[in-house]
Each structure stands twice: as C-alpha cells, then as structure tokens.
CSV table of C-alpha atoms and ligand atoms in Angstrom, one decimal:
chain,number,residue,atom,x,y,z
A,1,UNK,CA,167.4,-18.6,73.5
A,2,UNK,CA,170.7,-17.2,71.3
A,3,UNK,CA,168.9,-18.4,68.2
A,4,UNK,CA,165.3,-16.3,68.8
A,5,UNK,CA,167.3,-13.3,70.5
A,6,UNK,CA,169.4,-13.3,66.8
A,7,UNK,CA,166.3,-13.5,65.1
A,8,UNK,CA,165.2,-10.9,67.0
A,9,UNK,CA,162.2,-12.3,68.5
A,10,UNK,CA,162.2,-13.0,71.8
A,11,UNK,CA,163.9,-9.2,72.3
A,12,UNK,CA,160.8,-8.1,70.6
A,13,UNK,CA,158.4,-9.9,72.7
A,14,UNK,CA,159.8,-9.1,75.8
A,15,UNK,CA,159.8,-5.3,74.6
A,16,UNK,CA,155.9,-5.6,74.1
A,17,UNK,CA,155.2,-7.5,77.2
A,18,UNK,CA,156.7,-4.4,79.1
A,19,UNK,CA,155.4,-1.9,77.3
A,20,UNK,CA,152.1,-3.7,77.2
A,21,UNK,CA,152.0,-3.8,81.3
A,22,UNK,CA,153.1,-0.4,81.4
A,23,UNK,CA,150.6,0.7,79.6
A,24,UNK,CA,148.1,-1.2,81.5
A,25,UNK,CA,149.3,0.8,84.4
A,26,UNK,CA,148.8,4.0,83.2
A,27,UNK,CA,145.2,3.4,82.0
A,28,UNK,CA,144.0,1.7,85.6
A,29,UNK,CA,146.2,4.1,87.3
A,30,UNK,CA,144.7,7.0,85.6
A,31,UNK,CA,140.7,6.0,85.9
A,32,UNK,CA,141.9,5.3,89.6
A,33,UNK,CA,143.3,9.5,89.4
A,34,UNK,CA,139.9,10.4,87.7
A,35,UNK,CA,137.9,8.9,90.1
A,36,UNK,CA,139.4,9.8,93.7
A,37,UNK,CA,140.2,13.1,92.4
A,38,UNK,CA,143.8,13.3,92.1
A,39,UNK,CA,143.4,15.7,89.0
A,40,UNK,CA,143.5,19.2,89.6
A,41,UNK,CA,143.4,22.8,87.9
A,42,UNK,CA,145.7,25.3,86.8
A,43,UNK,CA,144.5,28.3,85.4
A,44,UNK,CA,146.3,30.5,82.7
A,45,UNK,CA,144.7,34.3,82.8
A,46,UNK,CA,144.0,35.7,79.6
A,47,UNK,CA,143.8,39.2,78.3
A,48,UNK,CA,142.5,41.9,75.8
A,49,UNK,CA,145.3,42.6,73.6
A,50,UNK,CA,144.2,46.5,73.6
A,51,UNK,CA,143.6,47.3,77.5
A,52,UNK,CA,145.6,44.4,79.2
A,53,UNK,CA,142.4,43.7,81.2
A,54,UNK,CA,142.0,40.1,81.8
A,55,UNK,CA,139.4,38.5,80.8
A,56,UNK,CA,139.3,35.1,81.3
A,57,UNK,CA,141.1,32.1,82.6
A,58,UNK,CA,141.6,28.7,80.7
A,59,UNK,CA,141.6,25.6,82.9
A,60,UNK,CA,144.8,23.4,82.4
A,61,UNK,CA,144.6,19.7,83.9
A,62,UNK,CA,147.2,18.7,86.5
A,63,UNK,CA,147.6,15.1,88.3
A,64,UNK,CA,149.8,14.6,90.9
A,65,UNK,CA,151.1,11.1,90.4
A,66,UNK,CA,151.3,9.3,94.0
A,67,UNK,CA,155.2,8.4,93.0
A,68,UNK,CA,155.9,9.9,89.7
A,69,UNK,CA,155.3,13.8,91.1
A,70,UNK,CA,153.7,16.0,88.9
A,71,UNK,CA,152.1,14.2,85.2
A,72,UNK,CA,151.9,16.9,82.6
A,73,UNK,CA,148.6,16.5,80.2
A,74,UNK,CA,150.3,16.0,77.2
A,75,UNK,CA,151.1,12.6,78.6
A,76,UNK,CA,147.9,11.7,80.5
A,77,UNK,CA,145.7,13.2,77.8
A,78,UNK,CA,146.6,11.2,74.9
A,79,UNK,CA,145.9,8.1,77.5
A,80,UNK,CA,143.0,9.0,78.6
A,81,UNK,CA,141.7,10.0,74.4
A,82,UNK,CA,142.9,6.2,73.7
A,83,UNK,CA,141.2,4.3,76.5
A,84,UNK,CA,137.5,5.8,76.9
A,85,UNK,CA,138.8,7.9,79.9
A,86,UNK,CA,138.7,11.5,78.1
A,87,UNK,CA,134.9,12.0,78.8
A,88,UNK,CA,134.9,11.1,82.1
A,89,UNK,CA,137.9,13.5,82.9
A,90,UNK,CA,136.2,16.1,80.6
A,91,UNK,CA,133.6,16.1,82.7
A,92,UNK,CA,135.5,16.1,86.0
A,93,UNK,CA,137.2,19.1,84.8
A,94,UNK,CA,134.3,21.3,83.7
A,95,UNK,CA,132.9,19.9,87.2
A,96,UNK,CA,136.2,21.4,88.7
A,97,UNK,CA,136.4,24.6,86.6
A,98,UNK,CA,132.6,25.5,87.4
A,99,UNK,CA,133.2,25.0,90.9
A,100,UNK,CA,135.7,27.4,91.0
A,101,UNK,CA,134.0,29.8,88.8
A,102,UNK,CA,131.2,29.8,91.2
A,103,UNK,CA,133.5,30.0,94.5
A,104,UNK,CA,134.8,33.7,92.6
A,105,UNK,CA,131.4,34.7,91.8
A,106,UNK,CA,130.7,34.4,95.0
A,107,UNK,CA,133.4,36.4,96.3
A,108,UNK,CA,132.6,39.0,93.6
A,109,UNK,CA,134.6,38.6,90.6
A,110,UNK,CA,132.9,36.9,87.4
A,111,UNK,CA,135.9,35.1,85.6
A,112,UNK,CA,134.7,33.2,82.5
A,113,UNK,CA,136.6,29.9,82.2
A,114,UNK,CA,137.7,27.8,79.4
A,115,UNK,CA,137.9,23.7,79.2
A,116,UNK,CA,139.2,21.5,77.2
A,117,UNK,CA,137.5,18.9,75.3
A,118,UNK,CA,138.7,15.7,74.5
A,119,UNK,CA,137.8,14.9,70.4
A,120,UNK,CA,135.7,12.0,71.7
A,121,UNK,CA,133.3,13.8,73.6
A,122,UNK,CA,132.1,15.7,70.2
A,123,UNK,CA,130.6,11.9,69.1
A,124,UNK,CA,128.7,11.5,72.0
A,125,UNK,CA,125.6,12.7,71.8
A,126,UNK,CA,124.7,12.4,75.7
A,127,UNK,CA,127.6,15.5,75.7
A,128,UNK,CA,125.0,18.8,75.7
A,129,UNK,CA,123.3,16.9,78.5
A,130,UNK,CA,125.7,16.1,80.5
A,131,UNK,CA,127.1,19.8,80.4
A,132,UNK,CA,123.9,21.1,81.1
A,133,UNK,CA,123.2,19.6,84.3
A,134,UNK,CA,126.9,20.7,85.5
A,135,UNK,CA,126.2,24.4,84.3
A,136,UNK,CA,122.8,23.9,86.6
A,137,UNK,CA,124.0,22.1,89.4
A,138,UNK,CA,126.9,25.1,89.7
A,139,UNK,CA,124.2,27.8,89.5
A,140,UNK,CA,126.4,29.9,86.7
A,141,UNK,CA,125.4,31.6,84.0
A,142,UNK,CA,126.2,29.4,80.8
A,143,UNK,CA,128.2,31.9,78.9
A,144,UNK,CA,130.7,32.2,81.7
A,145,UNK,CA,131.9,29.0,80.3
A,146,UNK,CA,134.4,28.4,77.2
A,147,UNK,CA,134.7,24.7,75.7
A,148,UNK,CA,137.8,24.6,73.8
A,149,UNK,CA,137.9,22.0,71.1
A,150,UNK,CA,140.0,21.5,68.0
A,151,UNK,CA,139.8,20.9,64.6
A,152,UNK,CA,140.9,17.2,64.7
A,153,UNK,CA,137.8,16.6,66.4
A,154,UNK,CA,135.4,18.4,64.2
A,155,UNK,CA,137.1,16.3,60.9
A,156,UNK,CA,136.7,12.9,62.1
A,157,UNK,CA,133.0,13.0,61.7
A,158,UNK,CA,131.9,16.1,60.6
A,159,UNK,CA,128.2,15.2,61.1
A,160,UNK,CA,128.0,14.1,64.5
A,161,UNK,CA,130.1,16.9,65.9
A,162,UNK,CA,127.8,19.3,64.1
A,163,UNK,CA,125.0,17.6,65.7
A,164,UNK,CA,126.9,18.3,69.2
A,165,UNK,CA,127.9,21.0,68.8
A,166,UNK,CA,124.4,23.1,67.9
A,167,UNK,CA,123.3,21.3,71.4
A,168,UNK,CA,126.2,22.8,73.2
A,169,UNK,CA,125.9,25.9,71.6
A,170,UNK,CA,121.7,26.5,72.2
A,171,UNK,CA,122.9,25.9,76.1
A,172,UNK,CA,124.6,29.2,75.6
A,173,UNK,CA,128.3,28.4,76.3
A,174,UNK,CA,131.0,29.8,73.9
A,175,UNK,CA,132.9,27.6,72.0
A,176,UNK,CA,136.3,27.7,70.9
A,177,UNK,CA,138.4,26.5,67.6
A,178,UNK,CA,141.9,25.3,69.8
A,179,UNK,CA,145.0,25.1,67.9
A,180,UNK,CA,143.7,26.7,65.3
A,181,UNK,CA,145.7,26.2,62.0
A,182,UNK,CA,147.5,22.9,62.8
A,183,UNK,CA,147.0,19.9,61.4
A,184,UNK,CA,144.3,19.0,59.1
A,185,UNK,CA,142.1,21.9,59.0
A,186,UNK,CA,139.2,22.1,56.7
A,187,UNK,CA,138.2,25.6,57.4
A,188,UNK,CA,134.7,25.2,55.3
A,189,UNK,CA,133.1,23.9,58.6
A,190,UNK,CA,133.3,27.6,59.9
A,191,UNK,CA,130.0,28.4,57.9
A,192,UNK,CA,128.1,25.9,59.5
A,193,UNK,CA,129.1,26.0,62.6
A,194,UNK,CA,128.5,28.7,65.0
A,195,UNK,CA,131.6,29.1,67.3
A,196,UNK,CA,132.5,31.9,69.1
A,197,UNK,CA,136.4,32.4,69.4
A,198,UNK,CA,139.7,31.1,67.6
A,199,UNK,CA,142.6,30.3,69.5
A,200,UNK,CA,145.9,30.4,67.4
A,201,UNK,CA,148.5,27.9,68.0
A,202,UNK,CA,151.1,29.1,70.2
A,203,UNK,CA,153.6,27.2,67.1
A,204,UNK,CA,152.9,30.5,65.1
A,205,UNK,CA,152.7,32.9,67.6
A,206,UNK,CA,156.0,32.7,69.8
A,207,UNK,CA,158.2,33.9,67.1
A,208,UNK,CA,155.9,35.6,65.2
A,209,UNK,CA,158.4,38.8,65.7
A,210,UNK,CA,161.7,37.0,64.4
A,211,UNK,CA,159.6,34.7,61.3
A,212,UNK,CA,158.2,36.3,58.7
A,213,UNK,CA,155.8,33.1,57.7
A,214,UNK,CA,154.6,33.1,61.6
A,215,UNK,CA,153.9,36.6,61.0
A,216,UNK,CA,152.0,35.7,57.7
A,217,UNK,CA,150.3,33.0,59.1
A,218,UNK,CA,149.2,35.1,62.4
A,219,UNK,CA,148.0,37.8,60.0
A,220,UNK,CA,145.9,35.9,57.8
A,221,UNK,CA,144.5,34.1,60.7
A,222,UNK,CA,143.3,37.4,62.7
A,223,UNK,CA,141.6,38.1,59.4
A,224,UNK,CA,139.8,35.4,58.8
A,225,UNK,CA,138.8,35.1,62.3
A,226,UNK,CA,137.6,38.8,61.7
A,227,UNK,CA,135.8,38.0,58.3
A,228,UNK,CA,133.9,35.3,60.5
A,229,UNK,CA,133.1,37.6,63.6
A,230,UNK,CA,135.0,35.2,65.9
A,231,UNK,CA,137.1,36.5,68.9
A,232,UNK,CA,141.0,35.9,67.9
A,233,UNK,CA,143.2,35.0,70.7
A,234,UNK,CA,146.9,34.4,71.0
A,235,UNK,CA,148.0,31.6,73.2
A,236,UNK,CA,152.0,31.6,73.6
A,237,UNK,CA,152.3,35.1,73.7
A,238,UNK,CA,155.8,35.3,76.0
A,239,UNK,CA,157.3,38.8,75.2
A,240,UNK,CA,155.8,42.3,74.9
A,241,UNK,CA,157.0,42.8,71.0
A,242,UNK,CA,154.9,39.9,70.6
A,243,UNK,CA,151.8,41.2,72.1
A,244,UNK,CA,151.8,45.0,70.5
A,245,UNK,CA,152.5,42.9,67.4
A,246,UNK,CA,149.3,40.8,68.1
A,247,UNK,CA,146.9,44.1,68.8
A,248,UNK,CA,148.5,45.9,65.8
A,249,UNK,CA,147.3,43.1,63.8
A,250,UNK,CA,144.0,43.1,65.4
A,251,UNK,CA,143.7,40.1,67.4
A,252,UNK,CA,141.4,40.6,70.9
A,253,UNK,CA,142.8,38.2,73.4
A,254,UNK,CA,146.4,37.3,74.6
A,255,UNK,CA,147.7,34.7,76.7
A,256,UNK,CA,151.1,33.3,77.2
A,257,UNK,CA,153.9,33.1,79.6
A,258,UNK,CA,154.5,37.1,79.4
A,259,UNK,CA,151.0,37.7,81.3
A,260,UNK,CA,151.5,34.9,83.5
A,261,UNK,CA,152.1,30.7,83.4
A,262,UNK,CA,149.0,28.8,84.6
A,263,UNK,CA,148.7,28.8,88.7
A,264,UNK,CA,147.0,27.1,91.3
A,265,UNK,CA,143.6,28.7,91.9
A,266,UNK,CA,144.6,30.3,95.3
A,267,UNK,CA,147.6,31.9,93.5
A,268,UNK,CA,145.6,33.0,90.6
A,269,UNK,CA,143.1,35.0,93.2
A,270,UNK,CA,146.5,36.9,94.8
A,271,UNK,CA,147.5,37.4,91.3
A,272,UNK,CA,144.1,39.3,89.9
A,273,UNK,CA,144.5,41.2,93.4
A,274,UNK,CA,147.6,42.0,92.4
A,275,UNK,CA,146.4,43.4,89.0
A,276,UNK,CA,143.0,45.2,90.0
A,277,UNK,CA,145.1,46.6,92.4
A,278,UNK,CA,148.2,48.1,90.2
B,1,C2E,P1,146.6,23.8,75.0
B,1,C2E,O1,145.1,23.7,75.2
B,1,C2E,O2,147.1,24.4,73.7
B,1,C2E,O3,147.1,24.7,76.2
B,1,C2E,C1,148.2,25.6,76.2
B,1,C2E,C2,149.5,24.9,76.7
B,1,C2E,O4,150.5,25.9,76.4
B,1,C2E,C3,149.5,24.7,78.2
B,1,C2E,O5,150.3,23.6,78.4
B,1,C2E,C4,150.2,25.9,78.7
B,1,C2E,O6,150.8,25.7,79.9
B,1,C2E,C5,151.2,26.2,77.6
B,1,C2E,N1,151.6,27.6,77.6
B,1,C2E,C6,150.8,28.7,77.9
B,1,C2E,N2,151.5,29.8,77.7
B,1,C2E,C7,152.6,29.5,77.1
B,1,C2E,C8,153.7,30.3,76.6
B,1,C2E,O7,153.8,31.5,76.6
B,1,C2E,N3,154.8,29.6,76.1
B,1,C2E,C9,154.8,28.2,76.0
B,1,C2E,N4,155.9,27.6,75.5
B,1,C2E,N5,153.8,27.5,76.5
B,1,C2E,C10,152.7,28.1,77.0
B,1,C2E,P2,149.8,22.4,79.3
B,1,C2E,O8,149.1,22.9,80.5
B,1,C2E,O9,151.0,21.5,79.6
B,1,C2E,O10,148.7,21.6,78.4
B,1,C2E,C11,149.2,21.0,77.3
B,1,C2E,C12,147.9,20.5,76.5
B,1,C2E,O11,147.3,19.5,77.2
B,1,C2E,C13,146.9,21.6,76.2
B,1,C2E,O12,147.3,22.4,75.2
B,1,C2E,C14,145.7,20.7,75.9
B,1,C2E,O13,145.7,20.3,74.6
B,1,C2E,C15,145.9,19.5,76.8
B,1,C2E,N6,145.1,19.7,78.0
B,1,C2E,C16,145.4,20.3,79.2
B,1,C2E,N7,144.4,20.2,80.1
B,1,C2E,C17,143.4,19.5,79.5
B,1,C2E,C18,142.1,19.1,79.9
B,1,C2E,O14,141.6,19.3,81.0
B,1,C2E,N8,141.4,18.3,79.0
B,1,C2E,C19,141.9,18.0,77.7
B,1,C2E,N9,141.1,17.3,76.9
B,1,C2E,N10,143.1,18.4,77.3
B,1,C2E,C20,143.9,19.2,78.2
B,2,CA,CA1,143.4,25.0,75.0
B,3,CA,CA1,145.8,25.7,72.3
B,4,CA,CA1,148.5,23.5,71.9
C-alpha cells in the first residue's frame, strides 16, 4: 500500500471515488429538490435609473438543502447545466415566477418578472412550446415575462439558439442579453437577433465610480445598447454615486444591493408597499 500511496496512486483513486460519490449525491439529491419542490424564489426589484420607480423583479433560485441549510445557485446551477437537470428546473422556475406574477396581478399590481435560462434550454427546440403553455396555463400576458440568457449560450451553436430564440420571441416575451460583456462575446449576433434588454455585468458596474476602465466599459456598453434600441440595465448597483453615474450615462434600469437584495415574495410585497407608499 506504501509503494502505490508513493506513486501516488492509490491517494488519487481514493480522491476520485469520493468526489465521484459526492457528486453522485448532488445530482440525485438535486432532481429529488426539483421535483418535490424544495426550490424556491427570491426576487430582486429593479428600477428606472431616472425616476426610481420599480419596474420589475428578477427571480433568483433558492434551495433549501434538508441538512446543508440554504444552497446558493452558483453551486446548484452549474450541477444541474452538467447533468440534464437545467431544463427541468428552468421550467419549474418560470412555473414558480408566473405563479407569483399572477397571485400580484390579482391583487392589483402588474410586476413583470425575469428568469433565468440555463444555456441548454436554447438547443432545445421543444423550449418556445414548453414556455407557451406555462404563459397560458398562468393566464398572464406574455410580455410580463423576461427570459434572461447569456451570451455563452447564444455561441455554442449560434444556429439553433437563433432558431429558439425567434420562437420565444413571436410568443411575445422580452428577452434579455445576461452578463453582458463577459466572456466570449461575439456581439455580431445582435443584428440578427431581436432581444429586448442588456443586462451589464455587475464585474463592471460595482466600481464603476473608483475604475476608470469600469467606467469605460459601462459607457461604451450603454451606447451600444442605445445604438441597438435595447433597454440597458445595471445589475450590482450598491451605492447611490453609482446609480446617478449610471442615469448620467444613460442607462434605463438599476438593480443592486443599494435598491434592495433579493427577498422572499411575501417580503417583496411589504417592500413595494413600503415604496408606493413613501
Ligand atoms: P445573475 O443572473 O447575474 O444574478 C445576479 C446575482 O447578483 C444574484 O446572485 C444576486 O443576488 C447578486 N446581486 C444582486 N445585486 C447585487 C449587488 O448589488 N452586489 C452584489 N455583489 N451582488 C448582487 P444569486 O442569486 O446568488 O445568483 C447567482 C447566479 O446564479 C445568477 O447570476 C444566475 O446566473 C444564477 N441563477 C440564479 N437563479 C437561477 C435560475 O433560476 N436559473 C438559472 N439558470 N440560473 C440562476
Ligand atoms: Ca440574471
Ligand atoms: Ca447578471
Ligand atoms: Ca452574474
């Protein structure tokens, strides 16, 4: 045992084997979240830049792990991209999001909500469907709901998410370029492609105020965003310097820890209160 622990093989093995199992975990564990419905909301108000009216909410996926407390998404997301699980829990959270959308209509206050959409679901082809009957089944009108997707998706095949895309689009929901500006971006796909809003990373925006290239960046961003008539909005925005900097450069929509961090639905109704009421 010496002898293959100094060649460093058996230590290597054993590492695998764990990980392996853990893994193995994660990915049952999760489908078992997905489908008993131990995923929920939060949802992150957003804002015009010019009037501070809000304008929206953005759906942010939660999952309360039975033992390990709270999961944040940027560990359960990757999972779910890399095991077939991301459509399924796309759908449970437009399913989720609509529902709550609707439940506010009712009450009087139409909130357009955003989503999320895992890369894969843009190479399906069974995705405008699938959306459509959720929009129906809610009873909403179509543009009340965002679908946020990012470039990363659009690049990995260009065709089919074209193809996906137009069928979301002649639905009527908006659609969103998330994370605009990071990694490989192609931007030449904005003339075929008929979205509605650009969401720039909160990477550039944060400390936009204190870094000249943020501020560059942010600039040239809100332009071309302009140029293409999309809706420019801010994610990250966590200080008031940062926001009259964003409206001076002409973006329309902030959202960020300085309006408010994403809350549970019932908190997120006290807080509009709150608002309409001040
Ligand atoms: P994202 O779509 O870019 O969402 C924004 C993230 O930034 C959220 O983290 C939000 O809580 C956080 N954030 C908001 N305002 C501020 C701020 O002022 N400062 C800072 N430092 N952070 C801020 P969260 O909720 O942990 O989500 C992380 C990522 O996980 C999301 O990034 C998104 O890519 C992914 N994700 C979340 N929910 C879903 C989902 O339902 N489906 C899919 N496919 N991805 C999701
Ligand atoms: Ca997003
Ligand atoms: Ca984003
Ligand atoms: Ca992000």
């Amino acid at each position: 045992a010496a002898k293959r622990e100094k060649s460093g093989v058996a230590v290597y093995d054993a590492r695998l084997h764990e990980r392996g199992a853990a893994h193995l975990t994660a990915v049952t564990e999760l489908r078992h979240a997905i489908d008993r419905g131990e995923l929920f909301l939060h949802y992150q108000p957003k804002a015009l830049a010019d009037t501070g009216a809000v304008c929206g909410v953005e759906a942010l996926a939660r999952w309360q792990h039975p033992t390990r407390g709270l999961v944040r998404p940027d560990e359960f997301i990757p999972v779910a991209e890399e095991n077939g699980l991301i459509e399924p829990l796309t759908r449970y959270v437009i399913d989720a999001a609509l529902r709550q959308c609707r439940s506010w209509s009712d009450a009087g206050w139409e909130v357009p909500v955003s989503v999320n959409v895992g890369a894969a679901c843009l190479h399906h082809t069974e995705f405008p469907g699938d959306v459509a009957d959720l929009i129906k089944r809610h009873g909403l009108p179509a543009r009340l709901l965002t679908l946020e997707i990012t470039e990363s998706a659009i690049i990995s095949d260009p065709d089919r998410a074209v193809e996906v895309l137009r069928g979301l689009t002649e639905l009527g929901v908006r659609l969103s370029i998330d994370d605009f500006g990071t990694g490989y971006s192609s931007i030449s796909y904005l003339r075929s492609m008929r979205v509605h809003e650009m969401k720039l990373d909160r990477s550039f925006v944060t400390h936009m105020c204190t870094d000249a290239g943020d501020s560059a960046i942010v600039h040239a961003l809100v332009a071309l965003a302009r140029n293409f008539g999309l809706q420019a909005v801010a994610e990250g925005v966590e200080d008031q310097d940062t926001w009259t900097a964003l409206a001076e450069a002409g973006c329309d929509v902030v959202q960020g820890y300085f309006l408010s961090e994403p809350l549970p639905a019932e908190e997120i109704v006290a807080w509009l209160g709150d608002r309409a009421a001040a």
